[in-house]
Short mmCIF file of C-alpha atoms and ligand atoms in Angstrom, two decimals:
data_model
loop_
_atom_site.label_atom_id
_atom_site.label_comp_id
_atom_site.label_asym_id
_atom_site.label_seq_id
_atom_site.Cartn_x
_atom_site.Cartn_y
_atom_site.Cartn_z
CA MET A 21 -26.22 42.44 -113.02
CA ILE A 22 -29.97 41.53 -115.09
CA PRO A 23 -32.92 42.45 -111.57
CA TYR A 24 -35.48 40.12 -112.22
CA GLY A 25 -37.62 43.17 -112.18
CA ARG A 26 -38.14 46.94 -112.27
CA GLN A 27 -39.54 49.77 -112.81
CA GLN A 28 -39.52 52.18 -115.81
CA ILE A 29 -39.61 55.81 -115.22
CA VAL A 30 -40.26 57.94 -118.64
CA GLN A 31 -39.99 61.74 -118.16
CA ALA A 32 -43.83 61.84 -117.92
CA ASP A 33 -43.51 60.27 -114.81
CA ILE A 34 -40.85 62.63 -113.89
CA ASP A 35 -43.08 65.56 -114.84
CA ALA A 36 -45.80 64.30 -113.43
CA VAL A 37 -43.73 63.84 -109.67
CA VAL A 38 -41.75 68.26 -110.25
CA ASP A 39 -45.98 69.02 -110.69
CA VAL A 40 -46.84 67.93 -107.89
CA LEU A 41 -43.22 68.79 -105.48
CA ARG A 42 -43.73 72.56 -106.71
CA SER A 43 -48.11 72.56 -106.49
CA ASP A 44 -49.20 73.11 -103.05
CA PHE A 45 -50.13 70.27 -101.80
CA LEU A 46 -47.66 67.14 -101.51
CA THR A 47 -49.85 65.03 -99.18
CA GLN A 48 -54.11 64.81 -98.72
CA GLY A 49 -53.73 67.18 -101.85
CA PRO A 50 -56.04 66.40 -105.02
CA VAL A 51 -53.92 63.79 -107.29
CA VAL A 52 -54.68 60.96 -104.26
CA PRO A 53 -58.01 60.91 -105.33
CA GLN A 54 -57.66 61.26 -108.82
CA PHE A 55 -54.97 57.89 -108.86
CA GLU A 56 -58.15 56.46 -106.72
CA SER A 57 -61.22 57.18 -109.29
CA THR A 58 -58.40 55.95 -112.30
CA VAL A 59 -57.32 52.98 -110.69
CA ALA A 60 -61.46 52.18 -109.66
CA GLN A 61 -62.84 52.89 -113.02
CA ARG A 62 -60.29 51.08 -114.85
CA VAL A 63 -60.36 47.86 -112.51
CA GLY A 64 -64.14 48.85 -112.53
CA SER A 65 -64.87 48.55 -108.64
CA ALA A 66 -67.04 51.61 -106.77
CA TYR A 67 -64.15 52.74 -104.29
CA GLY A 68 -60.30 52.05 -103.78
CA PHE A 69 -58.38 54.23 -101.27
CA ALA A 70 -54.31 54.42 -101.60
CA VAL A 71 -52.44 54.21 -98.72
CA SER A 72 -48.70 53.00 -97.73
CA SER A 73 -47.92 49.54 -98.96
CA ALA A 74 -50.08 46.53 -99.97
CA THR A 75 -49.32 45.75 -96.30
CA ALA A 76 -50.77 48.57 -95.47
CA ALA A 77 -53.79 47.90 -97.20
CA LEU A 78 -54.05 44.41 -96.38
CA HIS A 79 -54.12 45.05 -92.44
CA VAL A 80 -56.60 47.93 -93.15
CA ALA A 81 -59.17 45.41 -94.86
CA CYS A 82 -58.44 42.76 -92.40
CA LEU A 83 -60.06 45.07 -89.83
CA ALA A 84 -62.41 47.16 -92.01
CA LEU A 85 -64.25 43.28 -91.88
CA ASP A 86 -63.75 42.99 -88.32
CA LEU A 87 -60.59 40.25 -87.83
CA GLY A 88 -59.56 40.32 -84.32
CA GLU A 89 -58.18 37.88 -81.42
CA GLY A 90 -59.99 34.08 -81.85
CA ASP A 91 -60.30 34.70 -85.86
CA TRP A 92 -58.66 32.74 -88.50
CA LEU A 93 -57.31 33.79 -91.18
CA TRP A 94 -55.64 31.51 -94.22
CA THR A 95 -53.85 32.24 -97.02
CA SER A 96 -51.45 29.77 -99.86
CA PRO A 97 -47.91 29.34 -98.03
CA ILE A 98 -46.53 30.46 -100.99
CA THR A 99 -47.11 34.60 -101.24
CA PHE A 100 -45.89 36.82 -99.56
CA VAL A 101 -44.83 37.15 -95.68
CA ALA A 102 -46.98 39.72 -95.82
CA SER A 103 -50.39 38.29 -96.14
CA ALA A 104 -50.14 36.40 -93.77
CA ASN A 105 -48.64 38.72 -90.67
CA CYS A 106 -52.11 40.75 -91.34
CA ALA A 107 -53.79 38.69 -89.07
CA LEU A 108 -51.11 38.82 -86.68
CA TYR A 109 -51.31 42.54 -86.99
CA CYS A 110 -54.69 42.16 -86.05
CA GLY A 111 -53.82 39.53 -83.50
CA ALA A 112 -55.55 36.57 -85.24
CA LYS A 113 -54.73 33.75 -86.12
CA VAL A 114 -52.79 32.33 -89.24
CA ASP A 115 -53.61 29.24 -91.29
CA PHE A 116 -52.38 28.04 -94.73
CA VAL A 117 -54.27 25.66 -97.39
CA ASP A 118 -51.66 24.30 -100.00
CA ILE A 119 -51.60 24.94 -103.43
CA ASP A 120 -52.28 23.35 -106.87
CA PRO A 121 -49.56 22.27 -108.39
CA ARG A 122 -49.95 23.69 -111.77
CA THR A 123 -50.96 27.80 -111.19
CA TYR A 124 -49.29 27.44 -107.89
CA ASN A 125 -52.00 29.45 -106.61
CA MET A 126 -54.22 28.00 -103.38
CA SER A 127 -56.23 24.50 -104.01
CA VAL A 128 -59.67 24.41 -104.28
CA GLU A 129 -59.86 21.49 -104.32
CA ALA A 130 -57.43 21.76 -100.24
CA LEU A 131 -59.59 24.59 -99.22
CA GLU A 132 -62.87 23.30 -99.54
CA LYS A 133 -61.14 20.09 -97.71
CA LYS A 134 -59.99 21.86 -94.76
CA LEU A 135 -63.05 23.24 -95.01
CA GLU A 136 -65.03 20.71 -93.80
CA VAL A 137 -62.48 19.44 -91.25
CA ALA A 138 -62.29 23.13 -89.48
CA LYS A 139 -65.93 23.22 -88.86
CA LYS A 140 -66.45 20.01 -87.48
CA ILE A 141 -63.88 21.19 -84.80
CA GLY A 142 -64.98 24.77 -84.73
CA ARG A 143 -63.01 26.50 -86.63
CA LEU A 144 -63.38 27.68 -89.48
CA PRO A 145 -61.54 30.93 -90.71
CA LYS A 146 -63.37 34.20 -91.24
CA VAL A 147 -61.23 35.86 -93.91
CA VAL A 148 -59.71 33.82 -95.80
CA VAL A 149 -56.38 35.79 -98.64
CA PRO A 150 -56.59 34.04 -101.96
CA VAL A 151 -52.71 35.42 -103.66
CA HIS A 152 -53.00 35.84 -107.67
CA PHE A 153 -49.47 34.46 -107.46
CA ALA A 154 -47.67 35.86 -110.28
CA GLY A 155 -49.92 37.63 -111.65
CA GLN A 156 -52.15 34.96 -112.48
CA SER A 157 -55.50 35.02 -111.29
CA CYS A 158 -57.08 32.30 -108.82
CA ASP A 159 -60.83 30.12 -109.59
CA MET A 160 -62.49 33.55 -107.58
CA ARG A 161 -65.61 31.49 -108.36
CA GLY A 162 -65.14 28.12 -106.60
CA ILE A 163 -63.42 30.30 -103.48
CA ARG A 164 -66.42 32.64 -103.91
CA ALA A 165 -68.81 28.46 -104.25
CA LEU A 166 -66.57 28.38 -100.37
CA ALA A 167 -67.39 31.58 -98.57
CA GLU A 168 -71.43 31.61 -99.75
CA VAL A 169 -71.58 27.68 -97.26
CA TYR A 170 -68.62 28.76 -94.95
CA GLY A 171 -69.38 31.91 -93.96
CA PHE A 172 -66.16 33.80 -94.09
CA LYS A 173 -65.12 36.91 -96.32
CA ILE A 174 -63.02 37.02 -99.40
CA ILE A 175 -59.63 39.10 -100.00
CA GLU A 176 -58.06 38.86 -103.18
CA ASP A 177 -53.93 39.89 -102.47
CA ALA A 178 -53.72 40.91 -105.68
CA SER A 179 -50.25 42.75 -105.27
CA HIS A 180 -49.11 40.37 -108.40
CA ALA A 181 -52.37 41.15 -110.56
CA ILE A 182 -53.01 44.61 -111.46
CA GLY A 183 -53.80 44.75 -115.36
CA GLY A 184 -54.61 41.23 -115.56
CA THR A 185 -58.04 39.27 -116.06
CA TYR A 186 -60.62 36.54 -114.32
CA LEU A 187 -63.85 35.30 -116.54
CA GLY A 188 -63.37 38.26 -118.73
CA GLU A 189 -63.26 40.91 -116.18
CA PRO A 190 -60.40 42.94 -115.23
CA VAL A 191 -59.02 41.53 -111.51
CA GLY A 192 -60.40 44.35 -109.08
CA ASN A 193 -63.64 44.22 -109.24
CA CYS A 194 -64.80 42.63 -106.72
CA ARG A 195 -67.12 40.50 -108.06
CA TYR A 196 -66.02 37.33 -105.97
CA SER A 197 -64.86 38.98 -103.30
CA ASP A 198 -64.10 41.48 -99.96
CA ILE A 199 -61.73 43.59 -100.83
CA VAL A 200 -59.24 43.66 -103.52
CA VAL A 201 -55.66 44.45 -102.97
CA PHE A 202 -52.99 45.53 -105.22
CA SER A 203 -49.25 47.00 -104.10
CA PHE A 204 -47.41 49.07 -106.44
CA HIS A 205 -43.25 48.69 -105.08
CA PRO A 206 -40.66 49.17 -107.90
CA VAL A 207 -41.29 45.40 -109.27
CA LYS A 208 -44.63 44.99 -109.81
CA ILE A 209 -46.76 46.01 -112.64
CA ILE A 210 -47.16 49.97 -111.92
CA THR A 211 -45.06 51.99 -109.14
CA THR A 212 -45.36 54.11 -106.79
CA ALA A 213 -42.17 53.22 -104.97
CA GLU A 214 -44.21 52.39 -101.96
CA GLY A 215 -47.63 52.41 -102.05
CA GLY A 216 -50.91 50.34 -102.39
CA MET A 217 -54.32 49.60 -102.81
CA ALA A 218 -58.00 48.67 -101.52
CA MET A 219 -61.44 48.17 -103.62
CA THR A 220 -64.09 47.93 -103.05
CA ASN A 221 -68.02 48.19 -103.69
CA ASP A 222 -69.42 47.71 -100.07
CA PRO A 223 -69.95 51.57 -98.55
CA GLN A 224 -70.25 50.23 -94.76
CA LEU A 225 -65.85 48.88 -96.14
CA ALA A 226 -65.64 51.74 -98.04
CA ARG A 227 -65.96 54.53 -94.99
CA ARG A 228 -64.54 51.84 -92.53
CA ILE A 229 -60.83 51.66 -94.97
CA GLY A 230 -61.32 56.49 -95.03
CA LEU A 231 -61.53 56.10 -91.32
CA LEU A 232 -58.81 53.25 -90.97
CA ARG A 233 -56.33 54.46 -92.41
CA SER A 234 -56.39 57.88 -91.67
CA HIS A 235 -56.15 57.87 -87.43
CA GLY A 236 -59.75 56.75 -87.77
CA ILE A 237 -60.47 60.41 -87.27
CA THR A 238 -63.35 61.63 -89.04
CA ARG A 239 -64.92 65.42 -90.88
CA ASP A 240 -68.62 63.66 -91.12
CA ARG A 241 -71.06 64.87 -89.08
CA ALA A 242 -73.56 60.95 -89.88
CA VAL A 243 -70.56 60.07 -88.16
CA MET A 244 -69.82 61.96 -85.27
CA THR A 245 -71.40 61.26 -81.99
CA HIS A 246 -72.12 64.45 -80.62
CA GLU A 247 -72.29 67.65 -82.42
CA PRO A 248 -69.45 69.27 -83.78
CA ASP A 249 -67.68 71.63 -81.26
CA GLY A 250 -67.50 73.96 -84.28
CA PRO A 251 -66.16 74.30 -88.51
CA TRP A 252 -62.51 73.14 -86.80
CA TYR A 253 -63.73 69.89 -85.06
CA TYR A 254 -62.79 66.86 -86.53
CA GLN A 255 -63.53 63.52 -84.07
CA GLN A 256 -61.54 60.34 -83.80
CA VAL A 257 -64.42 57.42 -83.96
CA GLU A 258 -61.90 55.13 -83.58
CA LEU A 259 -58.25 53.93 -83.61
CA GLY A 260 -56.93 54.40 -86.65
CA PHE A 261 -53.05 54.66 -88.50
CA ASN A 262 -51.49 56.98 -90.32
CA TYR A 263 -50.86 54.64 -93.17
CA ARG A 264 -51.88 57.28 -96.65
CA MET A 265 -50.36 58.57 -99.40
CA THR A 266 -48.44 60.75 -100.33
CA ASP A 267 -49.04 63.39 -103.90
CA ILE A 268 -45.35 63.35 -104.77
CA GLN A 269 -46.14 58.72 -105.07
CA ALA A 270 -49.84 59.44 -106.52
CA ALA A 271 -48.80 61.62 -109.57
CA LEU A 272 -46.57 58.72 -110.34
CA GLY A 273 -48.37 55.77 -109.62
CA LEU A 274 -51.99 58.29 -111.88
CA SER A 275 -49.11 58.23 -114.93
CA GLN A 276 -47.63 54.86 -114.60
CA MET A 277 -51.59 54.35 -114.99
CA ALA A 278 -51.67 55.43 -118.41
CA ARG A 279 -49.37 52.98 -119.53
CA LEU A 280 -50.95 49.95 -117.59
CA ASP A 281 -51.86 47.53 -120.60
CA GLU A 282 -48.57 47.71 -123.16
CA TYR A 283 -46.90 47.33 -119.40
CA VAL A 284 -48.67 43.93 -119.63
CA ALA A 285 -48.35 43.16 -123.24
CA ALA A 286 -44.69 43.45 -123.88
CA ARG A 287 -44.77 40.94 -120.06
CA HIS A 288 -47.06 38.64 -122.13
CA SER A 289 -44.37 39.15 -125.17
CA LEU A 290 -41.63 38.69 -123.21
CA ALA A 291 -43.31 35.40 -121.40
CA ASN A 292 -44.27 33.95 -125.09
CA ARG A 293 -40.65 34.51 -125.81
CA TYR A 294 -39.20 32.17 -123.17
CA ASP A 295 -42.32 29.50 -123.79
CA LYS A 296 -40.57 29.85 -127.18
CA LEU A 297 -36.78 29.63 -126.62
CA LEU A 298 -37.63 26.60 -123.28
CA GLU A 299 -38.87 24.14 -125.04
CA ASP A 300 -36.91 22.24 -125.90
CA LEU A 301 -35.72 22.17 -121.47
CA ALA A 302 -36.15 19.80 -118.80
CA ILE A 303 -37.99 22.03 -117.52
CA VAL A 304 -41.60 22.99 -115.30
CA ARG A 305 -43.01 26.41 -117.37
CA PRO A 306 -45.79 28.33 -115.86
CA TRP A 307 -49.53 26.84 -116.60
CA GLN A 308 -51.63 29.37 -118.02
CA HIS A 309 -55.20 28.56 -117.29
CA PRO A 310 -57.99 29.67 -119.40
CA ASP A 311 -60.33 30.98 -117.30
CA ALA A 312 -57.03 33.67 -116.79
CA PHE A 313 -55.06 36.21 -118.22
CA SER A 314 -51.88 36.96 -116.38
CA ALA A 315 -50.08 40.27 -115.27
CA TYR A 316 -47.29 38.32 -115.52
CA HIS A 317 -45.45 39.70 -112.69
CA LEU A 318 -43.46 36.25 -112.72
CA PHE A 319 -42.26 34.19 -114.49
CA THR A 320 -40.98 30.96 -112.66
CA VAL A 321 -40.03 28.00 -113.93
CA ARG A 322 -38.77 24.49 -111.62
CA ILE A 323 -35.50 23.33 -111.97
CA SER A 324 -35.81 19.09 -111.41
CA ASN A 325 -34.63 17.59 -108.80
CA ARG A 326 -33.91 14.44 -109.99
CA PRO A 327 -30.93 12.37 -110.02
CA GLY A 328 -29.16 13.56 -112.11
CA ASN A 329 -30.17 17.19 -112.97
CA ARG A 330 -28.28 20.43 -111.33
CA SER A 331 -29.94 21.63 -108.18
CA ARG A 332 -32.06 24.21 -108.44
CA ARG A 333 -29.22 25.90 -106.17
CA ALA A 334 -26.84 24.97 -108.18
CA VAL A 335 -28.43 26.87 -111.13
CA PHE A 336 -29.25 29.90 -109.51
CA GLU A 337 -25.65 30.68 -108.53
CA ALA A 338 -24.42 29.61 -111.46
CA MET A 339 -26.74 32.12 -113.14
CA ARG A 340 -26.65 35.16 -110.26
CA GLU A 341 -22.59 34.44 -111.52
CA ALA A 342 -23.26 35.00 -115.01
CA GLY A 343 -25.29 38.24 -114.04
CA VAL A 344 -28.44 36.83 -113.76
CA GLY A 345 -30.63 37.88 -111.13
CA VAL A 346 -32.60 34.76 -111.19
CA ASN A 347 -34.85 34.94 -107.07
CA VAL A 348 -36.94 32.47 -105.96
CA HIS A 349 -40.81 33.52 -105.24
CA TYR A 350 -41.33 32.22 -102.42
CA ILE A 351 -40.06 30.91 -99.16
CA PRO A 352 -43.48 28.96 -98.05
CA VAL A 353 -44.48 31.14 -94.92
CA HIS A 354 -45.36 28.56 -92.81
CA LEU A 355 -41.93 27.07 -93.20
CA GLN A 356 -40.18 30.77 -91.96
CA PRO A 357 -39.08 30.17 -88.41
CA TYR A 358 -41.60 32.91 -87.38
CA PHE A 359 -44.25 31.36 -88.51
CA SER A 360 -42.47 27.79 -87.09
CA ALA A 361 -43.05 28.85 -83.98
CA MET A 362 -46.58 28.69 -83.46
CA GLY A 363 -46.48 25.15 -84.93
CA PHE A 364 -46.00 24.36 -88.22
CA ARG A 365 -43.88 21.90 -89.78
CA SER A 366 -42.02 20.86 -92.92
CA GLY A 367 -44.31 18.62 -94.11
CA ASP A 368 -47.49 20.60 -93.76
CA PHE A 369 -48.33 21.87 -97.01
CA PRO A 370 -46.24 18.85 -99.24
CA ASN A 371 -47.39 21.37 -102.27
CA ALA A 372 -45.60 24.07 -101.77
CA GLU A 373 -42.70 22.57 -100.14
CA CYS A 374 -42.63 20.46 -103.91
CA TYR A 375 -42.87 24.01 -105.43
CA TYR A 376 -40.06 26.07 -103.15
CA SER A 377 -37.37 22.76 -103.45
CA GLU A 378 -37.00 23.47 -107.70
CA ALA A 379 -38.87 27.41 -108.15
CA LEU A 380 -36.59 29.82 -109.39
CA THR A 381 -37.50 32.90 -110.96
CA LEU A 382 -36.47 34.61 -113.94
CA PRO A 383 -35.86 38.02 -115.02
CA LEU A 384 -39.27 39.94 -116.34
CA TYR A 385 -39.97 43.70 -116.69
CA PRO A 386 -41.58 45.76 -119.59
CA THR A 387 -38.20 47.33 -120.55
CA LEU A 388 -36.25 43.50 -120.59
CA SER A 389 -34.64 44.15 -123.74
CA THR A 390 -34.67 40.53 -126.36
CA GLN A 391 -30.92 41.10 -126.31
CA GLN A 392 -30.35 40.64 -122.50
CA GLN A 393 -33.15 37.63 -122.66
CA ASP A 394 -31.37 36.18 -125.17
CA THR A 395 -28.26 35.58 -122.12
CA VAL A 396 -30.58 34.67 -120.12
CA VAL A 397 -31.70 31.37 -121.54
CA SER A 398 -29.18 30.65 -123.26
CA SER A 399 -27.28 30.83 -119.20
CA LEU A 400 -30.44 29.01 -118.02
CA ARG A 401 -29.44 26.48 -120.71
CA GLU A 402 -25.60 26.37 -120.08
CA VAL A 403 -26.47 25.81 -117.09
CA VAL A 404 -29.25 22.83 -116.65
CA LYS A 405 -27.17 21.11 -119.44
CA ALA A 406 -23.76 21.76 -117.96
C1 PLP B 527 -45.46 42.39 -103.19
C2 PLP B 527 -46.13 41.76 -101.98
C3 PLP B 527 -47.41 42.39 -101.01
C4 PLP B 527 -46.63 43.52 -100.42
O1 PLP B 527 -46.22 44.16 -101.11
P1 PLP B 527 -45.77 45.92 -100.11
O2 PLP B 527 -46.87 47.04 -101.23
O3 PLP B 527 -44.80 45.64 -100.26
O4 PLP B 527 -46.41 46.28 -98.45
C5 PLP B 527 -48.35 41.87 -100.64
N1 PLP B 527 -48.45 40.91 -101.34
C6 PLP B 527 -47.98 40.07 -102.19
C7 PLP B 527 -47.77 39.00 -102.79
C8 PLP B 527 -46.59 40.67 -102.82
O5 PLP B 527 -45.88 39.99 -103.64
#
């Protein structure tokens, strides 16, 4: 089966991991801070906090922004459930903003309309989480302008988007947001097996995120409520978690960072090749906004449900049958039973639902060979035309 995504592990990655395994520190050693500063420098943020997953990063990001009971977090329905769950972890409530039908990212017009209504009924969000779908940045200028008017905070879920740019600058520099989150799951752009990172430029948020990922304890006297009992002393100043990344994982991530540009370039060249090879088929190919240079995590096409066409389901099943690991990104989060129990219904976010009914993700990863890609294309071609 040709998978929809997969990691590349080279000898340098293995050597870097083995070096840590032979060293004094498997965790809380020197490699995590090296990985953090390498990523922060690369994306142009002041701080980076490596954590055990992007989900953990979203959780501590919400807590650092004081999201809690009675607050609302808004995100896109076309995302992985984690972008919404982070609100529920904090006791806050979740709502969604419909997508733009071309980019599949949160629609700024829909956001603005929803904010106008929310203001009237006193239900403005405290935090908005735009998700850079498939690695293409949202319209961050537009979202930031609305944040200035309505006073919400912004966490960019950039799980798909490390290595991408927006208006010529790296995604992750926090120019338009309070916090940016990356994922290093093996299907994403670079990997640490499990892992994530929260980027920020704000020293106060940085302090909170640093505490929250490690039990809420500090050795910084300036933060303590009283004089240390002795040189061994640490103090718990709030309720945190163990969301730390290990040095083993950080070594893998640091080694992978050396190939970030190569990976994104390989994804682009394969995406461009798909684009040409699929030109004549009656499917919708990904649209690229001129403001964004995508990291191209996903290559998602739409199979129209018009009568006479093969349905998305039929195409999905036939391609899987042919050994092509197509996938669907994503099931709209508001239609998950756990969320519909909160009152969401089908019809609430029509662009997201229409997109979902047609979406099909084709395999895309740096080591996908052109022969494998040709297999994907001929299989899709055969099935769509049949
Ligand atoms: C993968 C992903 C996450 C979760 O990442 P983990 O590192 O697996 O926790 C969150 N949001 C989006 C959009 C993702 O694709």
